[in-house]
mmCIF file of C-alpha atoms and ligand atoms in Angstrom:
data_model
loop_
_atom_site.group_PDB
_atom_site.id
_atom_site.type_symbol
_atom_site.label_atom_id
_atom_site.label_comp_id
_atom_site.label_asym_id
_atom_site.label_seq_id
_atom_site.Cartn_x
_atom_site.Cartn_y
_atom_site.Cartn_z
ATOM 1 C CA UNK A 24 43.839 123.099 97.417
ATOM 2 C CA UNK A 25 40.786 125.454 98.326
ATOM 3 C CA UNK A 26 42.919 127.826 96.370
ATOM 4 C CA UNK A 27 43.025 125.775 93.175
ATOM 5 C CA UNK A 28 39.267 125.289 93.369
ATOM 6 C CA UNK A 29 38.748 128.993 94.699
ATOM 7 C CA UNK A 30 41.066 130.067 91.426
ATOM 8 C CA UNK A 31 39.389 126.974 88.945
ATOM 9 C CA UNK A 32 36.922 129.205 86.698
ATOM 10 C CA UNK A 33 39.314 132.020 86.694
ATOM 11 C CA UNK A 34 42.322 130.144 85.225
ATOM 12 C CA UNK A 35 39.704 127.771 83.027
ATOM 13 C CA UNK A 36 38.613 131.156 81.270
ATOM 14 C CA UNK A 37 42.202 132.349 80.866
ATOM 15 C CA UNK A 38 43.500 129.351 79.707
ATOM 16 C CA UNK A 39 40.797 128.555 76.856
ATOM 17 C CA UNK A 40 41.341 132.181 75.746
ATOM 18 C CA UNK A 41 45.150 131.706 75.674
ATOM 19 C CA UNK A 42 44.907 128.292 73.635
ATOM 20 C CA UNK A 43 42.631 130.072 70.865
ATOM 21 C CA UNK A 44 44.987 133.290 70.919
ATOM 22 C CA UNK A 45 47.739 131.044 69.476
ATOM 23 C CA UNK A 46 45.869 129.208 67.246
ATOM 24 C CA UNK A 47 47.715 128.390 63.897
ATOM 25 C CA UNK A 48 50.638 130.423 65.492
ATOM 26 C CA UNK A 49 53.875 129.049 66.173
ATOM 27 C CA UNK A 50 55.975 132.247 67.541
ATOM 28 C CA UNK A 51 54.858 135.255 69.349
ATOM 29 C CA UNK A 52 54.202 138.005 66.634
ATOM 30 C CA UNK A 53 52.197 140.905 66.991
ATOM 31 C CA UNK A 54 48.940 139.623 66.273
ATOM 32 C CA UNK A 55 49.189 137.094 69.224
ATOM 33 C CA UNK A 56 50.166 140.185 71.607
ATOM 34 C CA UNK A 57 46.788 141.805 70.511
ATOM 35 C CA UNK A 58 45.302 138.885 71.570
ATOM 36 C CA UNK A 59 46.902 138.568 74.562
ATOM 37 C CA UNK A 60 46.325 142.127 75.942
ATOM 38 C CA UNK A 61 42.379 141.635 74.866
ATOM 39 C CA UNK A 62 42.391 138.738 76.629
ATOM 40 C CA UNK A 63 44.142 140.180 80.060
ATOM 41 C CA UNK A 64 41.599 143.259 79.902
ATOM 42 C CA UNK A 65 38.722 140.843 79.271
ATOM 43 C CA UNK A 66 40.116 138.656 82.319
ATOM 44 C CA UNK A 67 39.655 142.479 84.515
ATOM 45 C CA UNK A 68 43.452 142.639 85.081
ATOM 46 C CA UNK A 69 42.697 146.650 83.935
ATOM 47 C CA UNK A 70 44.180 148.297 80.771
ATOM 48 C CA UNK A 71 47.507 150.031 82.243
ATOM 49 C CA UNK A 72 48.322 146.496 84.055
ATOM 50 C CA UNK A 73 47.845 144.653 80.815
ATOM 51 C CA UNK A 74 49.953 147.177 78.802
ATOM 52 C CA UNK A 75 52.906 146.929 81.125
ATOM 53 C CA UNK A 76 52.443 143.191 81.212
ATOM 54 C CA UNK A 77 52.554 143.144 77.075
ATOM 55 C CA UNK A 78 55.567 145.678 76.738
ATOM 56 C CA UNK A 79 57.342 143.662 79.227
ATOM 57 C CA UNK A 80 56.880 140.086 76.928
ATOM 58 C CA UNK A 81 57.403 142.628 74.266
ATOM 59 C CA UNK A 82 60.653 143.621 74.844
ATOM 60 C CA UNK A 83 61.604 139.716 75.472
ATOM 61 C CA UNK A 84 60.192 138.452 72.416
ATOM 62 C CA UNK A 85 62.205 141.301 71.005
ATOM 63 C CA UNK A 86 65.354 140.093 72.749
ATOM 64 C CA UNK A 87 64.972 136.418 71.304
ATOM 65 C CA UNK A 88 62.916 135.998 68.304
ATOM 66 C CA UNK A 89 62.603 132.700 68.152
ATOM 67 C CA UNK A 90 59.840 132.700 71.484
ATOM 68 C CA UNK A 91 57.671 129.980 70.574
ATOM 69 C CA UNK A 92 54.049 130.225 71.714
ATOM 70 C CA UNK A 93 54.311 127.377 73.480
ATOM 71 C CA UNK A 94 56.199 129.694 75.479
ATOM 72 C CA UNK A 95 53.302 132.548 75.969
ATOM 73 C CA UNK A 96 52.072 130.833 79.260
ATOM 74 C CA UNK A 97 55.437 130.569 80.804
ATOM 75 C CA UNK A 98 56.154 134.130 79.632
ATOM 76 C CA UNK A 99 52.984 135.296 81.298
ATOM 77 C CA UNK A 100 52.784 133.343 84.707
ATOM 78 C CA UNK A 101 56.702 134.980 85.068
ATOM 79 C CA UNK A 102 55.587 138.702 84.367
ATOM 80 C CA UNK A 103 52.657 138.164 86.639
ATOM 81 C CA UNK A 104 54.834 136.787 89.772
ATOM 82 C CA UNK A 105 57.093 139.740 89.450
ATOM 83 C CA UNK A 106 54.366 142.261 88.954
ATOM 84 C CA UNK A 107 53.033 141.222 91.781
ATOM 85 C CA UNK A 108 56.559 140.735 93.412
ATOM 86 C CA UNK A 109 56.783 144.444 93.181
ATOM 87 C CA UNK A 110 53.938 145.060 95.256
ATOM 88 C CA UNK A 111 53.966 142.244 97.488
ATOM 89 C CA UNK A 112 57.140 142.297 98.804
ATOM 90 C CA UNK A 113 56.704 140.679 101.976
ATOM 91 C CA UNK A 114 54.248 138.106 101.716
ATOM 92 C CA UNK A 115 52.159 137.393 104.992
ATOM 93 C CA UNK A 116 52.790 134.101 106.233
ATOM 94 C CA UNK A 117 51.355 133.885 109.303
ATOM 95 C CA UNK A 118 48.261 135.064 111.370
ATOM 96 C CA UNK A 119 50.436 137.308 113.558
ATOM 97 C CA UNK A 120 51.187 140.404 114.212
ATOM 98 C CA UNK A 121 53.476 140.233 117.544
ATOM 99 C CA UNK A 122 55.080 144.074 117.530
ATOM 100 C CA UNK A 123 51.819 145.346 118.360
ATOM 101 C CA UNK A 124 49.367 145.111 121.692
ATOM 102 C CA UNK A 125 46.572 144.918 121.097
ATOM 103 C CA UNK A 126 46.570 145.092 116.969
ATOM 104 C CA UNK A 127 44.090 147.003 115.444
ATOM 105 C CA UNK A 128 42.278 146.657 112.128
ATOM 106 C CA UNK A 129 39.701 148.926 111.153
ATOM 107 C CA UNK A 130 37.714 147.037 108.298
ATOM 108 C CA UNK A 131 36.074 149.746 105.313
ATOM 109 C CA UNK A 132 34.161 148.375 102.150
ATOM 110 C CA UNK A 133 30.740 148.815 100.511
ATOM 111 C CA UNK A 134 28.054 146.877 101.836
ATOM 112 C CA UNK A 135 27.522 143.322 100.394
ATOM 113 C CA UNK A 136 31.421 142.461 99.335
ATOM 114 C CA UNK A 137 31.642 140.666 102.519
ATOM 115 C CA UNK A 138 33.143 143.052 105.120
ATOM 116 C CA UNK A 139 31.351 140.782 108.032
ATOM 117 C CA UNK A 140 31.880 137.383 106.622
ATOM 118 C CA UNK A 141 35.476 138.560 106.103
ATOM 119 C CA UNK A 142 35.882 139.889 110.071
ATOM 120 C CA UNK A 143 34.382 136.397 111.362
ATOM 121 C CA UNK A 144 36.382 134.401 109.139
ATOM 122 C CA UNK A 145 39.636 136.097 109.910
ATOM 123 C CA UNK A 146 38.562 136.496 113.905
ATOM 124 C CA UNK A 147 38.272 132.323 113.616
ATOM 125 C CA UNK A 148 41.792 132.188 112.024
ATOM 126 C CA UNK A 149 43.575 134.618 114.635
ATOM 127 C CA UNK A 150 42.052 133.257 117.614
ATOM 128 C CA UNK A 151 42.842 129.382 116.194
ATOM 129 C CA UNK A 152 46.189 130.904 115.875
ATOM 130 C CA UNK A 153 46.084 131.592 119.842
ATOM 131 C CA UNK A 154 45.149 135.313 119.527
ATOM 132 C CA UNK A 155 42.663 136.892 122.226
ATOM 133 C CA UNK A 156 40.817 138.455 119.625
ATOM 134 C CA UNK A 157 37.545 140.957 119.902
ATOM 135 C CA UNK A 158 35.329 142.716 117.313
ATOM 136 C CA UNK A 159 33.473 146.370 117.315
ATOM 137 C CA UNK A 160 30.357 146.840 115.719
ATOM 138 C CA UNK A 161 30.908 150.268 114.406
ATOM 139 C CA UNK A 162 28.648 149.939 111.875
ATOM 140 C CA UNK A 163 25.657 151.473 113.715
ATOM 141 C CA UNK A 164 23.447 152.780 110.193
ATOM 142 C CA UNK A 165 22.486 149.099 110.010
ATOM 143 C CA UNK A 166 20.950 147.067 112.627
ATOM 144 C CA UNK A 167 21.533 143.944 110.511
ATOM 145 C CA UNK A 168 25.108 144.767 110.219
ATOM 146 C CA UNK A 169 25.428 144.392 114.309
ATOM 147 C CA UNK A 170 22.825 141.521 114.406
ATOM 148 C CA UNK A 171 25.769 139.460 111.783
ATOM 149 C CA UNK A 172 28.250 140.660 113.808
ATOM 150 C CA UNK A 173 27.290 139.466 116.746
ATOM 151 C CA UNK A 174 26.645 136.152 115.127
ATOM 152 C CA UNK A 175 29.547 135.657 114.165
ATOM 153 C CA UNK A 176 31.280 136.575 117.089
ATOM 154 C CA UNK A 177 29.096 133.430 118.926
ATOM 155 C CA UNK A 178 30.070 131.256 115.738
ATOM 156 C CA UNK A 179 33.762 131.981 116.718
ATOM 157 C CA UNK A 180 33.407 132.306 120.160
ATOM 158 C CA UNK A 181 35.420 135.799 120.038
ATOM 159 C CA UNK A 182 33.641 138.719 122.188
ATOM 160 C CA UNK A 183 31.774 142.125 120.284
ATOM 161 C CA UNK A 184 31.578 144.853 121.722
ATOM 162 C CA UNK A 185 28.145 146.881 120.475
ATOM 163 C CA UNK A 186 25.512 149.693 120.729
ATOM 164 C CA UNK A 187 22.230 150.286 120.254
ATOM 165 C CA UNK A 188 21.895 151.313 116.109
ATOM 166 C CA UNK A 189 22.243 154.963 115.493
ATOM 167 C CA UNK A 190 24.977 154.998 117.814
ATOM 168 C CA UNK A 191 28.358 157.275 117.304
ATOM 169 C CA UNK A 192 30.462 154.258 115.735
ATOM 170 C CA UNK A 193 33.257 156.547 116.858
ATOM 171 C CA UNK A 194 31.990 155.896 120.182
ATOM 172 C CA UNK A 195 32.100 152.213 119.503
ATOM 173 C CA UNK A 196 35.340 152.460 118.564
ATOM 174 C CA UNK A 197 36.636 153.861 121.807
ATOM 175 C CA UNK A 198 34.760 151.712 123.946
ATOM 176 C CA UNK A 199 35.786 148.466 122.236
ATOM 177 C CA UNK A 200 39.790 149.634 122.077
ATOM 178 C CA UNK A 201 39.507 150.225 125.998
ATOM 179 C CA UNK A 202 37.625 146.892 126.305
ATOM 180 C CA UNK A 203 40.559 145.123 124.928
ATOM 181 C CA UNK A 204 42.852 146.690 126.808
ATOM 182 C CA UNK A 205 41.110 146.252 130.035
ATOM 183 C CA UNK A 206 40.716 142.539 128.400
ATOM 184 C CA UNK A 207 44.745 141.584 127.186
ATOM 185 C CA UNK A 208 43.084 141.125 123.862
ATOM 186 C CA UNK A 209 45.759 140.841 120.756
ATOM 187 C CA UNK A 210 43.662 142.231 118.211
ATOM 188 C CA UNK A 211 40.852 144.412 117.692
ATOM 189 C CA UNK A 212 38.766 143.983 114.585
ATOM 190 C CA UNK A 213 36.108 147.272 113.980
ATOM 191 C CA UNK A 214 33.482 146.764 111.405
ATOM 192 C CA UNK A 215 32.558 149.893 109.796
ATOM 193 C CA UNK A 216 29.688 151.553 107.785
ATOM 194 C CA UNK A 217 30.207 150.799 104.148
ATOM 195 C CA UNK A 218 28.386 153.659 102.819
ATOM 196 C CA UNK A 219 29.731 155.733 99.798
ATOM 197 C CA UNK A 220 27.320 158.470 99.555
ATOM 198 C CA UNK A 221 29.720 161.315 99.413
ATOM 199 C CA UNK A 222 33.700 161.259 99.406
ATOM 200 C CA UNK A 223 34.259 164.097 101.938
ATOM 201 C CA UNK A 224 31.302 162.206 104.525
ATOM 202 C CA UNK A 225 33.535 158.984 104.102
ATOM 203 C CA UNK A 226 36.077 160.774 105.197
ATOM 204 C CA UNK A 227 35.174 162.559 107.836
ATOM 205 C CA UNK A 228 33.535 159.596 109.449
ATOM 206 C CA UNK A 229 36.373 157.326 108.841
ATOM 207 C CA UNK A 230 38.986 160.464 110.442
ATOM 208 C CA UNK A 231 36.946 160.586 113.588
ATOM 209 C CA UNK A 232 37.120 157.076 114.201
ATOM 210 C CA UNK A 233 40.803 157.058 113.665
ATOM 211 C CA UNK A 234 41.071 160.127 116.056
ATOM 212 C CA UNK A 235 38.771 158.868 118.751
ATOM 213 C CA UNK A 236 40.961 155.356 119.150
ATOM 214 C CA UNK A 237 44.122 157.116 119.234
ATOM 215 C CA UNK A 238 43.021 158.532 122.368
ATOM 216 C CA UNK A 239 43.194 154.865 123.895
ATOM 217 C CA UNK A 240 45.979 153.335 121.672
ATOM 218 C CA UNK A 241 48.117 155.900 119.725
ATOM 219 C CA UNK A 242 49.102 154.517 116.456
ATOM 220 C CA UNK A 243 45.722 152.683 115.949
ATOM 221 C CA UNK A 244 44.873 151.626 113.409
ATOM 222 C CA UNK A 245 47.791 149.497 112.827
ATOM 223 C CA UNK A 246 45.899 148.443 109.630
ATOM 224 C CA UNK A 247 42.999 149.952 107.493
ATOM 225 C CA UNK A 248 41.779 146.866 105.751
ATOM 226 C CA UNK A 249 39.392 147.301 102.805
ATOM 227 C CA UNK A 250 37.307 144.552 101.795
ATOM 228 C CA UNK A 251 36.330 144.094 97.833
ATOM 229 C CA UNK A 252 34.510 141.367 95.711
ATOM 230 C CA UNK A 253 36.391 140.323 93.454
ATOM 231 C CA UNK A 254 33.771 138.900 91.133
ATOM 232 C CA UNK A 255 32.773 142.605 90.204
ATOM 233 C CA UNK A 256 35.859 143.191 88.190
ATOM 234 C CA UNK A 257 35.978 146.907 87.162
ATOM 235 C CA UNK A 258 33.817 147.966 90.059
ATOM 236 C CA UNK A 259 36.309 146.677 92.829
ATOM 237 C CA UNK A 260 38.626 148.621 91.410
ATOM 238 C CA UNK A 261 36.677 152.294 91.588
ATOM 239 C CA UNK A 262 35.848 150.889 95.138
ATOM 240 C CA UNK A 263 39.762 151.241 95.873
ATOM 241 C CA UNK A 264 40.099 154.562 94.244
ATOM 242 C CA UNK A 265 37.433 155.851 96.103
ATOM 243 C CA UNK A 266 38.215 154.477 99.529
ATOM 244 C CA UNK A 267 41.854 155.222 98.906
ATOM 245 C CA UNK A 268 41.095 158.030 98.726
ATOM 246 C CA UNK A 269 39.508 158.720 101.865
ATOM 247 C CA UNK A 270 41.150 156.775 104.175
ATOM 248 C CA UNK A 271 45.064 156.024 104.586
ATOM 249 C CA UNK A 272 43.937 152.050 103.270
ATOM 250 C CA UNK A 273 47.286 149.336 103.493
ATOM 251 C CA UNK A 274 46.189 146.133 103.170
ATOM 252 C CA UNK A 275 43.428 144.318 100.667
ATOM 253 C CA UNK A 276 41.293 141.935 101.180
ATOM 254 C CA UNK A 277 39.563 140.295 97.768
ATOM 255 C CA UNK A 278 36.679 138.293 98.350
ATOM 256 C CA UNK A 279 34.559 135.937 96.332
ATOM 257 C CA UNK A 280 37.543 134.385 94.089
ATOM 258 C CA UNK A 281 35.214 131.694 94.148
ATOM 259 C CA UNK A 282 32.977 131.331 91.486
ATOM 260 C CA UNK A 283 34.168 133.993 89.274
ATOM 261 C CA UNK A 284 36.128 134.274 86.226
ATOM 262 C CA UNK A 285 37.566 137.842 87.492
ATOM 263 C CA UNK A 286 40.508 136.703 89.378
ATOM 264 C CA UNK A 287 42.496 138.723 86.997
ATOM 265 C CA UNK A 288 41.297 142.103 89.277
ATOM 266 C CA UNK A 289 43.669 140.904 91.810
ATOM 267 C CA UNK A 290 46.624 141.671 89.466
ATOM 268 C CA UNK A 291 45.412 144.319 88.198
ATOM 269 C CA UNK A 292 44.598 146.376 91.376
ATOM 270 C CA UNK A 293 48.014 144.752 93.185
ATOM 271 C CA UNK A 294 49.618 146.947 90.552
ATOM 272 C CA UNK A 295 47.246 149.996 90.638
ATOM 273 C CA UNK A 296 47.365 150.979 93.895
ATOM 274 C CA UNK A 297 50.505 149.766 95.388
ATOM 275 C CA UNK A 298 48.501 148.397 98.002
ATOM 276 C CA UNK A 299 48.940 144.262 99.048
ATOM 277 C CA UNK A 300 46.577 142.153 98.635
ATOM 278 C CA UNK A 301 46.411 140.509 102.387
ATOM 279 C CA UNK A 302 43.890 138.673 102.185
ATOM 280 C CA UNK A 303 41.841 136.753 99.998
ATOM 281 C CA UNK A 304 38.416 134.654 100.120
ATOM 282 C CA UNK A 305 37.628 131.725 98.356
ATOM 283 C CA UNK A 306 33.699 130.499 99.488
ATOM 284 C CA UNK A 307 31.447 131.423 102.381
ATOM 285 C CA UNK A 308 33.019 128.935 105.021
ATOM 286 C CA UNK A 309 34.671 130.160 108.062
ATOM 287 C CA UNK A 310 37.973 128.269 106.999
ATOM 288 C CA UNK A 311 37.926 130.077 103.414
ATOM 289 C CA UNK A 312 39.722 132.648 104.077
ATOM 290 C CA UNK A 313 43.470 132.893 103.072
ATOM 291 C CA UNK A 314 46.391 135.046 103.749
ATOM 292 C CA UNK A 315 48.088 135.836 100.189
ATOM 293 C CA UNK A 316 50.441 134.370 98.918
ATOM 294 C CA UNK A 317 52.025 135.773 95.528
ATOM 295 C CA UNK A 318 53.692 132.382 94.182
ATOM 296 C CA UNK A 319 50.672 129.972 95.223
ATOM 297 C CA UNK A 320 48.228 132.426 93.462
ATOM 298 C CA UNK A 321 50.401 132.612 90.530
ATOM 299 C CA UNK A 322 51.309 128.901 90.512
ATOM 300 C CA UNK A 323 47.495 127.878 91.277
ATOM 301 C CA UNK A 324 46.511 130.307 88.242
ATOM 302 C CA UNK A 325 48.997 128.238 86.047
ATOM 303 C CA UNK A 326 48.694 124.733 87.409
HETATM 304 P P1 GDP B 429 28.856 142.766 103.986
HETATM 305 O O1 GDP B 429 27.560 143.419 103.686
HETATM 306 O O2 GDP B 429 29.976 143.398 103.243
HETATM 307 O O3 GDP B 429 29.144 142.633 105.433
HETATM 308 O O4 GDP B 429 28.758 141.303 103.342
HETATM 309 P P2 GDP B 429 28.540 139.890 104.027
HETATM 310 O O5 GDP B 429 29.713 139.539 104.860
HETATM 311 O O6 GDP B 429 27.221 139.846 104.655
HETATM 312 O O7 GDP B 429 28.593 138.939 102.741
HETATM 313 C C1 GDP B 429 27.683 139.028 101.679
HETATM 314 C C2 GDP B 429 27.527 137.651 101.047
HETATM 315 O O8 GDP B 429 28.751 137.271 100.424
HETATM 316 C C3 GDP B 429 27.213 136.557 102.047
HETATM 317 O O9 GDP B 429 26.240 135.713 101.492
HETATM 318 C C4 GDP B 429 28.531 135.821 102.216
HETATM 319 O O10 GDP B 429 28.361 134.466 102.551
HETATM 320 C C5 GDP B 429 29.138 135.967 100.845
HETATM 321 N N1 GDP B 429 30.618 135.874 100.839
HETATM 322 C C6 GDP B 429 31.510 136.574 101.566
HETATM 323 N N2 GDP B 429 32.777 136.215 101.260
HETATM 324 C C7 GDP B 429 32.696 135.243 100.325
HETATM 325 C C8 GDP B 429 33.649 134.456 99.567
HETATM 326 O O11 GDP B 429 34.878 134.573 99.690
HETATM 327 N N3 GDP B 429 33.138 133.566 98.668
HETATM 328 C C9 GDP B 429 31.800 133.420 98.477
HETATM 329 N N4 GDP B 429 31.397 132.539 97.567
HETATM 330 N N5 GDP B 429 30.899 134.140 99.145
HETATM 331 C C10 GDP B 429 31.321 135.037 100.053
#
């Protein structure tokens, strides 16, 4: 339900551009694929993801001619599910992740998409799920960033592990993986610095921390998690393309579904990167954050 409303202006702006695409049309000709692929670009689901989505109703249409367009939606909300079939395969059903002790997610993202409300939301989810769970506050360029932190870690009642700012978040890093093995935590969430100022500085910062907490757990990270809004459509995406491209990044988490029309980057950057969308957050509550689901996205998007 927080998904329907999360998805509402999203699948209100699709829908009222889909009704006037096939206005005065009764089959699906090439003038109402035009429409259609304006339509999915203009919704941020990115031009190469809207041109395999068209070729693939293409090639149907072609198959059996007599598609009505009272047909287009249905046609649509199937090509979506199995796009993001493809790069969804397993879809995460649980807050859990029992193979590994303790779990570790290192969180990357810009400032301002909502790395920390993202950490204190999930950190309230995987400890209600019975997870010992603690944070690190490796983003030491901010002071605010630790001040939040540590907020939320009292709002969840979850322990952070800090430094004073200006600190080695490497350092932060290693102290907070030994903490929670010292501790029996489950999982270990570490905040990072969101700054993009150059490609190869991302990089190197984001190696060393990956280095330094192998030293105390040796496949950490487990997962690199990287945190986008989705209400900034194109901009998400060159986020991902140039985090990706620092970091080793397998799991997405899109916030700010709420109150956007832009829902359509989630498809779009599914299919781009080849990277699942984990995650997704639908308002600033603690309980609004979801784990993904392919068919209740796709279903709430066409409800
Ligand atoms: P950070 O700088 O990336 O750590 O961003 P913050 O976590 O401080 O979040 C920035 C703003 O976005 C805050 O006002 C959050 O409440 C808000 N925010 C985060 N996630 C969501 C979401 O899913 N929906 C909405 N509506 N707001 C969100």
């Amino acid at each position: 339900e927080a998904l329907d409303k999360g998805l509402e202006k999203t699948k209100n702006g699709l829908f009222s551009k889909l009704t006037k695409a096939v206005i005065g049309k009764s089959t699906i000709d090439d003038e109402v694929l035009d429409n259609l692929e304006e339509i999915l670009v203009t919704s941020d689901v990115g031009v190469s993801t809207t041109l395999k989505i068209i070729e693939r109703i293409q090639e149907r249409v072609a198959r059996d001619k007599f598609f009505g367009t009272s047909e287009l939606n249905n046609l649509l909300k199937d090509e979506i599910q199995q796009l993001l079939a493809e790069n969804n395969s397993n879809d995460f059903e649980k807050f859990e992740y029992g193979n590994y002790k303790p779990y570790v997610i290192m969180v990357v993202g810009v400032n301002g998409v909502g790395k920390t409300t993202t950490i204190g939301k999930l950190a309230h989810q995987l400890k209600a799920s019975g997870n010992k769970v603690v944070l690190g506050a490796a983003d030491t360029f901010r002071a605010a960033a630790v001040d939040q932190l540590k907020l939320w870690g009292e709002r969840v009642g979850v322990r952070v592990v800090a430094q004073p700012m200006g600190s080695d978040p490497a350092s932060v890093a290693f102290d907070t993986l030994q903490s929670a093995v010292a501790n029996g935590d489950d999982v270990v969430i570490i905040d990072t610095a969101g700054r993009l100022h150059n490609k190869v500085a991302l990089m190197n910062e984001l190696t060393k921390i990956k280095t330094v907490m192998q030293k105390v757990v040796p496949n950490a990270p487990h997962e690199i998690l990287l945190v986008l809004d989705a209400s900034t459509g194109q901009n998400a995406i060159e986020q991902c393309k140039q985090f990706t491209q620092a970091t080793d990044v397998n799991a997405l988490a899109l916030t700010k579904l709420d109150g956007t029309a832009k829902g359509g980057v989630v498809i779009g950057i599914s299919d781009q990167f080849k990277i699942p969308v984990k995650y997704i957050g639908v308002g600033e509550g603690i309980d609004d954050l979801q784990l993904f689901d392919r068919k209740e996205f796709v279903n709430s998007l066409f409800k």
